[in-house]
């Protein structure tokens, strides 16, 4: 099983030690991390319309008060590592003009020697959409059009795309990723699950850890993945083509024991061949990040 970690991108640690992100990436690779990941937060609204997690809290965590740019973070990791995959879990694709998104991601893929694994989502924060200048009501179709435009920019030259929300005038697009990056999508709502089935290479489920209790692998992974593959067959796709990368997400108060127990629980699921551990809510320093990563890798 490939085990990766989120880069120290959000929270008080980066407020104090942003200049040590490169060290974290280098040392995480030396420990055996199979991948390194970023997320995509833009704001921490003072008076949020939707809190985090959406539907659970009415506030935004303090960790989101300190935010580093995901593209710059991946570029740093690409420059100082050689083997880990470099992923986004997730980029809020509706915020970005596809030509600009393709330029940034192609650069990261080429600099890293073809290690990019782009994961996209549609976003959830109305204030972030307001700041990005994009109507949140358009997020679904904007995501679909963005994926169509990226496909053109990554496979054709000249490349061109005309949609309702995004357009790319005919352009020479000679620089391509080392290989077409596999597209992963975050999805929970029915329309989003069908989007995974119809057009993604894989799904990005989340396993939140709020305590030491057992993990319901069937409810969180097996059954949703079976449903996605049934939908894929309806779309005329080979269901076996769709994979997943699981994000283990411990909240404040979590322990390494909780994480290791969760990893052992999901290891019985054949589809879980790659997982990410996000230590944002637990780490107090870069060294603490690395200490926990080392213990997780040793015990998993």
Short mmCIF file of C-alpha atoms in Angstrom, two decimals:
data_model
loop_
_atom_site.label_atom_id
_atom_site.label_comp_id
_atom_site.label_asym_id
_atom_site.label_seq_id
_atom_site.Cartn_x
_atom_site.Cartn_y
_atom_site.Cartn_z
CA UNK A 1 0.00 0.00 0.00
CA UNK A 2 1.24 3.47 -0.89
CA UNK A 3 0.97 5.87 2.06
CA UNK A 4 1.26 9.60 1.54
CA UNK A 5 0.92 12.73 3.64
CA UNK A 6 -0.53 16.19 3.23
CA UNK A 7 2.13 18.86 3.12
CA UNK A 8 2.14 21.37 6.02
CA UNK A 9 0.04 23.92 4.16
CA UNK A 10 -2.59 25.09 6.63
CA UNK A 11 -2.53 25.97 10.31
CA UNK A 12 -0.36 27.49 12.97
CA UNK A 13 2.62 25.35 12.01
CA UNK A 14 2.98 27.07 8.66
CA UNK A 15 2.46 30.45 10.30
CA UNK A 16 5.60 29.74 12.31
CA UNK A 17 7.59 27.47 9.97
CA UNK A 18 6.58 28.11 6.35
CA UNK A 19 10.28 28.23 5.48
CA UNK A 20 10.63 24.55 6.46
CA UNK A 21 8.09 23.06 4.06
CA UNK A 22 10.89 22.00 1.72
CA UNK A 23 12.62 20.20 4.59
CA UNK A 24 9.40 18.39 5.40
CA UNK A 25 9.06 17.20 1.80
CA UNK A 26 12.67 15.98 1.64
CA UNK A 27 12.54 14.19 4.96
CA UNK A 28 9.10 12.70 4.33
CA UNK A 29 10.47 11.20 1.11
CA UNK A 30 13.45 9.80 3.02
CA UNK A 31 11.06 8.19 5.52
CA UNK A 32 9.24 6.44 2.69
CA UNK A 33 6.24 8.65 1.97
CA UNK A 34 4.73 7.53 -1.33
CA UNK A 35 2.97 10.81 -2.09
CA UNK A 36 2.66 14.43 -0.94
CA UNK A 37 -0.57 16.41 -1.16
CA UNK A 38 -2.10 19.87 -0.98
CA UNK A 39 -5.61 21.21 -0.53
CA UNK A 40 -7.22 24.44 -1.70
CA UNK A 41 -8.53 26.98 0.78
CA UNK A 42 -8.84 30.65 -0.14
CA UNK A 43 -10.51 32.31 2.85
CA UNK A 44 -11.40 31.81 6.49
CA UNK A 45 -14.60 33.88 6.64
CA UNK A 46 -15.26 35.73 9.88
CA UNK A 47 -19.00 35.12 9.49
CA UNK A 48 -19.24 32.01 7.32
CA UNK A 49 -22.45 31.13 5.53
CA UNK A 50 -21.32 27.50 5.70
CA UNK A 51 -19.00 26.26 8.43
CA UNK A 52 -16.46 23.46 8.31
CA UNK A 53 -17.05 20.60 8.06
CA UNK A 54 -20.09 21.67 6.01
CA UNK A 55 -23.30 20.65 7.70
CA UNK A 56 -21.51 19.88 10.97
CA UNK A 57 -20.02 23.11 12.32
CA UNK A 58 -21.10 26.73 12.02
CA UNK A 59 -17.56 28.07 12.29
CA UNK A 60 -14.26 27.79 10.41
CA UNK A 61 -11.35 26.04 12.20
CA UNK A 62 -8.46 28.16 13.42
CA UNK A 63 -6.16 26.09 11.19
CA UNK A 64 -7.79 27.69 8.14
CA UNK A 65 -6.69 31.13 9.33
CA UNK A 66 -3.22 30.39 7.91
CA UNK A 67 -3.12 29.35 4.23
CA UNK A 68 -0.29 28.67 1.77
CA UNK A 69 -0.83 28.49 -1.98
CA UNK A 70 -1.27 24.93 -3.30
CA UNK A 71 0.55 25.45 -6.60
CA UNK A 72 3.57 27.00 -4.94
CA UNK A 73 3.62 24.22 -2.35
CA UNK A 74 3.65 21.52 -5.01
CA UNK A 75 6.39 23.35 -6.90
CA UNK A 76 8.51 23.37 -3.75
CA UNK A 77 7.92 19.65 -3.23
CA UNK A 78 8.66 18.92 -6.89
CA UNK A 79 11.98 20.73 -6.67
CA UNK A 80 13.29 18.89 -3.59
CA UNK A 81 11.99 15.33 -4.10
CA UNK A 82 12.44 12.64 -6.71
CA UNK A 83 9.95 9.83 -6.13
CA UNK A 84 6.71 10.71 -4.28
CA UNK A 85 3.63 11.40 -6.33
CA UNK A 86 2.41 14.99 -6.00
CA UNK A 87 -1.33 15.37 -5.62
CA UNK A 88 -4.14 17.84 -5.05
CA UNK A 89 -6.94 16.79 -2.72
CA UNK A 90 -8.61 18.87 -3.86
CA UNK A 91 -8.34 21.88 -6.14
CA UNK A 92 -11.61 23.77 -6.45
CA UNK A 93 -11.64 23.72 -10.23
CA UNK A 94 -14.56 26.15 -10.74
CA UNK A 95 -12.40 29.01 -9.42
CA UNK A 96 -9.77 28.75 -12.17
CA UNK A 97 -9.79 29.60 -15.87
CA UNK A 98 -8.77 26.28 -17.45
CA UNK A 99 -5.87 27.75 -19.45
CA UNK A 100 -4.29 29.11 -16.27
CA UNK A 101 -4.96 25.88 -14.37
CA UNK A 102 -3.42 23.81 -17.18
CA UNK A 103 -0.32 26.02 -17.25
CA UNK A 104 0.30 25.64 -13.51
CA UNK A 105 -0.35 21.91 -13.37
CA UNK A 106 1.63 21.15 -16.53
CA UNK A 107 4.57 23.05 -15.08
CA UNK A 108 4.44 21.03 -11.85
CA UNK A 109 4.14 17.76 -13.77
CA UNK A 110 7.10 18.53 -16.03
CA UNK A 111 9.33 19.83 -13.24
CA UNK A 112 8.56 16.73 -11.16
CA UNK A 113 9.15 14.27 -14.00
CA UNK A 114 5.52 13.23 -14.41
CA UNK A 115 4.48 12.79 -10.77
CA UNK A 116 1.31 14.91 -10.80
CA UNK A 117 -2.00 13.40 -9.59
CA UNK A 118 -4.64 16.15 -9.90
CA UNK A 119 -7.73 15.83 -7.77
CA UNK A 120 -10.59 18.27 -8.28
CA UNK A 121 -13.71 19.26 -6.44
CA UNK A 122 -16.49 21.78 -6.81
CA UNK A 123 -16.01 23.70 -3.53
CA UNK A 124 -18.47 24.52 -0.77
CA UNK A 125 -17.78 27.97 0.72
CA UNK A 126 -19.96 30.82 -0.64
CA UNK A 127 -17.46 33.41 0.60
CA UNK A 128 -14.61 31.75 -1.27
CA UNK A 129 -16.63 31.78 -4.47
CA UNK A 130 -17.44 35.43 -3.90
CA UNK A 131 -13.73 36.21 -3.49
CA UNK A 132 -12.90 34.22 -6.63
CA UNK A 133 -15.53 36.13 -8.61
CA UNK A 134 -17.43 32.95 -9.55
CA UNK A 135 -21.13 32.31 -8.78
CA UNK A 136 -21.37 29.26 -6.52
CA UNK A 137 -24.57 28.20 -8.31
CA UNK A 138 -22.46 27.56 -11.44
CA UNK A 139 -19.88 25.34 -9.75
CA UNK A 140 -21.05 22.01 -11.21
CA UNK A 141 -21.16 23.00 -14.88
CA UNK A 142 -17.98 25.07 -14.48
CA UNK A 143 -16.19 21.98 -13.15
CA UNK A 144 -17.43 19.91 -16.10
CA UNK A 145 -16.33 22.52 -18.62
CA UNK A 146 -12.97 22.90 -16.89
CA UNK A 147 -12.35 19.16 -17.22
CA UNK A 148 -13.28 19.28 -20.92
CA UNK A 149 -10.94 22.21 -21.53
CA UNK A 150 -8.08 20.58 -19.62
CA UNK A 151 -8.48 17.48 -21.75
CA UNK A 152 -8.06 19.60 -24.88
CA UNK A 153 -5.05 21.48 -23.52
CA UNK A 154 -3.37 18.25 -22.40
CA UNK A 155 -4.00 16.21 -25.55
CA UNK A 156 -4.21 18.54 -28.57
CA UNK A 157 -2.14 21.22 -30.27
CA UNK A 158 -3.60 23.48 -31.45
CA UNK A 159 -6.03 23.21 -28.55
CA UNK A 160 -9.37 24.97 -28.42
CA UNK A 161 -12.47 24.93 -26.24
CA UNK A 162 -15.73 26.84 -26.32
CA UNK A 163 -18.22 26.41 -23.50
CA UNK A 164 -20.89 28.42 -21.77
CA UNK A 165 -18.67 29.38 -18.83
CA UNK A 166 -15.09 28.86 -20.04
CA UNK A 167 -13.39 29.27 -23.38
CA UNK A 168 -9.90 28.75 -24.73
CA UNK A 169 -9.17 30.37 -28.10
CA UNK A 170 -7.26 28.17 -30.52
CA UNK A 171 -3.72 28.03 -29.19
CA UNK A 172 -0.48 26.20 -29.80
CA UNK A 173 -0.08 23.95 -26.78
CA UNK A 174 3.18 22.15 -27.40
CA UNK A 175 4.16 21.57 -23.76
CA UNK A 176 2.25 18.58 -22.44
CA UNK A 177 2.45 16.67 -19.17
CA UNK A 178 4.85 13.72 -19.18
CA UNK A 179 1.76 11.51 -19.40
CA UNK A 180 -1.88 12.45 -19.28
CA UNK A 181 -2.42 13.00 -15.56
CA UNK A 182 -5.03 10.70 -14.01
CA UNK A 183 -8.02 12.78 -12.93
CA UNK A 184 -9.47 12.10 -9.48
CA UNK A 185 -12.66 13.71 -8.22
CA UNK A 186 -14.05 14.28 -4.75
CA UNK A 187 -17.72 13.30 -4.64
CA UNK A 188 -20.49 12.65 -2.13
CA UNK A 189 -23.70 13.97 -3.70
CA UNK A 190 -25.44 11.77 -6.32
CA UNK A 191 -24.65 14.08 -9.25
CA UNK A 192 -21.00 14.21 -8.20
CA UNK A 193 -20.79 10.42 -7.87
CA UNK A 194 -22.12 10.09 -11.40
CA UNK A 195 -19.49 12.57 -12.57
CA UNK A 196 -16.80 10.28 -11.16
CA UNK A 197 -18.36 7.30 -12.89
CA UNK A 198 -18.68 9.11 -16.21
CA UNK A 199 -15.34 10.83 -16.57
CA UNK A 200 -12.81 10.35 -13.75
CA UNK A 201 -9.93 7.95 -13.35
CA UNK A 202 -10.68 7.68 -9.66
CA UNK A 203 -12.58 8.79 -6.58
CA UNK A 204 -11.27 10.66 -3.53
CA UNK A 205 -13.20 9.46 -0.46
CA UNK A 206 -12.53 10.84 3.02
CA UNK A 207 -12.32 8.88 6.25
CA UNK A 208 -12.81 11.37 9.10
CA UNK A 209 -11.49 10.21 12.47
CA UNK A 210 -13.30 11.77 15.39
CA UNK A 211 -12.33 9.16 17.96
CA UNK A 212 -10.86 5.70 18.53
CA UNK A 213 -13.99 3.79 17.47
CA UNK A 214 -14.17 1.20 14.67
CA UNK A 215 -14.18 2.15 11.00
CA UNK A 216 -17.19 1.12 8.93
CA UNK A 217 -15.30 0.22 5.76
CA UNK A 218 -18.42 -1.01 3.96
CA UNK A 219 -20.39 2.19 4.49
CA UNK A 220 -17.54 4.60 3.78
CA UNK A 221 -15.68 2.85 0.97
CA UNK A 222 -16.97 -0.50 -0.29
CA UNK A 223 -20.62 0.37 -0.93
CA UNK A 224 -20.02 3.82 -2.46
CA UNK A 225 -17.29 2.39 -4.69
CA UNK A 226 -19.59 -0.39 -5.83
CA UNK A 227 -22.23 2.22 -6.69
CA UNK A 228 -19.73 4.29 -8.68
CA UNK A 229 -18.77 1.23 -10.69
CA UNK A 230 -22.40 0.41 -11.36
CA UNK A 231 -22.87 3.93 -12.67
CA UNK A 232 -19.71 3.57 -14.76
CA UNK A 233 -21.14 0.46 -16.40
CA UNK A 234 -24.32 2.42 -17.19
CA UNK A 235 -22.12 5.02 -18.89
CA UNK A 236 -20.48 2.33 -21.03
CA UNK A 237 -17.17 2.40 -19.17
CA UNK A 238 -15.16 -0.49 -17.81
CA UNK A 239 -15.85 -0.25 -14.04
CA UNK A 240 -12.45 -1.74 -13.27
CA UNK A 241 -10.79 1.38 -14.72
CA UNK A 242 -11.90 3.50 -11.76
CA UNK A 243 -9.67 3.54 -8.68
CA UNK A 244 -9.62 5.46 -5.43
CA UNK A 245 -7.23 7.27 -3.13
CA UNK A 246 -8.42 7.43 0.47
CA UNK A 247 -7.77 10.43 2.70
CA UNK A 248 -7.55 9.70 6.43
CA UNK A 249 -8.48 12.87 8.24
CA UNK A 250 -8.05 12.95 12.04
CA UNK A 251 -9.58 15.90 13.83
CA UNK A 252 -8.23 17.59 17.00
CA UNK A 253 -7.65 15.09 19.76
CA UNK A 254 -6.72 12.31 17.38
CA UNK A 255 -3.74 10.06 17.98
CA UNK A 256 -1.29 8.07 15.91
CA UNK A 257 -2.92 4.94 17.35
CA UNK A 258 -6.25 6.04 15.84
CA UNK A 259 -4.60 6.54 12.45
CA UNK A 260 -2.75 3.22 12.48
CA UNK A 261 -5.89 1.35 13.56
CA UNK A 262 -7.81 3.00 10.71
CA UNK A 263 -5.13 2.02 8.21
CA UNK A 264 -5.27 -1.58 9.41
CA UNK A 265 -9.07 -1.53 9.13
CA UNK A 266 -9.14 -0.26 5.54
CA UNK A 267 -6.31 -2.57 4.46
CA UNK A 268 -8.92 -5.32 4.10
CA UNK A 269 -10.58 -3.34 1.29
CA UNK A 270 -8.95 -4.41 -2.02
CA UNK A 271 -9.55 -1.01 -3.61
CA UNK A 272 -7.50 0.81 -0.99
CA UNK A 273 -4.03 0.66 -2.50
CA UNK A 274 -3.14 4.30 -1.84
CA UNK A 275 -4.05 6.48 1.11
CA UNK A 276 -3.21 9.95 2.39
CA UNK A 277 -2.85 10.93 6.03
CA UNK A 278 -3.66 14.57 6.80
CA UNK A 279 -2.03 15.63 10.09
CA UNK A 280 -3.10 19.28 9.97
CA UNK A 281 -5.21 19.16 13.13
CA UNK A 282 -2.64 17.19 15.14
CA UNK A 283 0.82 18.56 14.34
CA UNK A 284 2.42 21.28 16.47
CA UNK A 285 5.63 21.71 14.45
CA UNK A 286 7.39 20.44 11.34
CA UNK A 287 9.38 18.04 13.51
CA UNK A 288 6.15 16.79 15.06
CA UNK A 289 4.72 16.22 11.56
CA UNK A 290 7.78 14.16 10.69
CA UNK A 291 7.78 12.21 13.95
CA UNK A 292 4.15 11.17 13.44
CA UNK A 293 4.76 10.34 9.76
CA UNK A 294 7.70 8.14 10.71
CA UNK A 295 5.66 6.27 13.33
CA UNK A 296 2.71 5.80 10.98
CA UNK A 297 4.93 4.42 8.22
CA UNK A 298 6.73 2.12 10.65
CA UNK A 299 3.54 0.70 12.18
CA UNK A 300 1.34 0.57 9.10
#
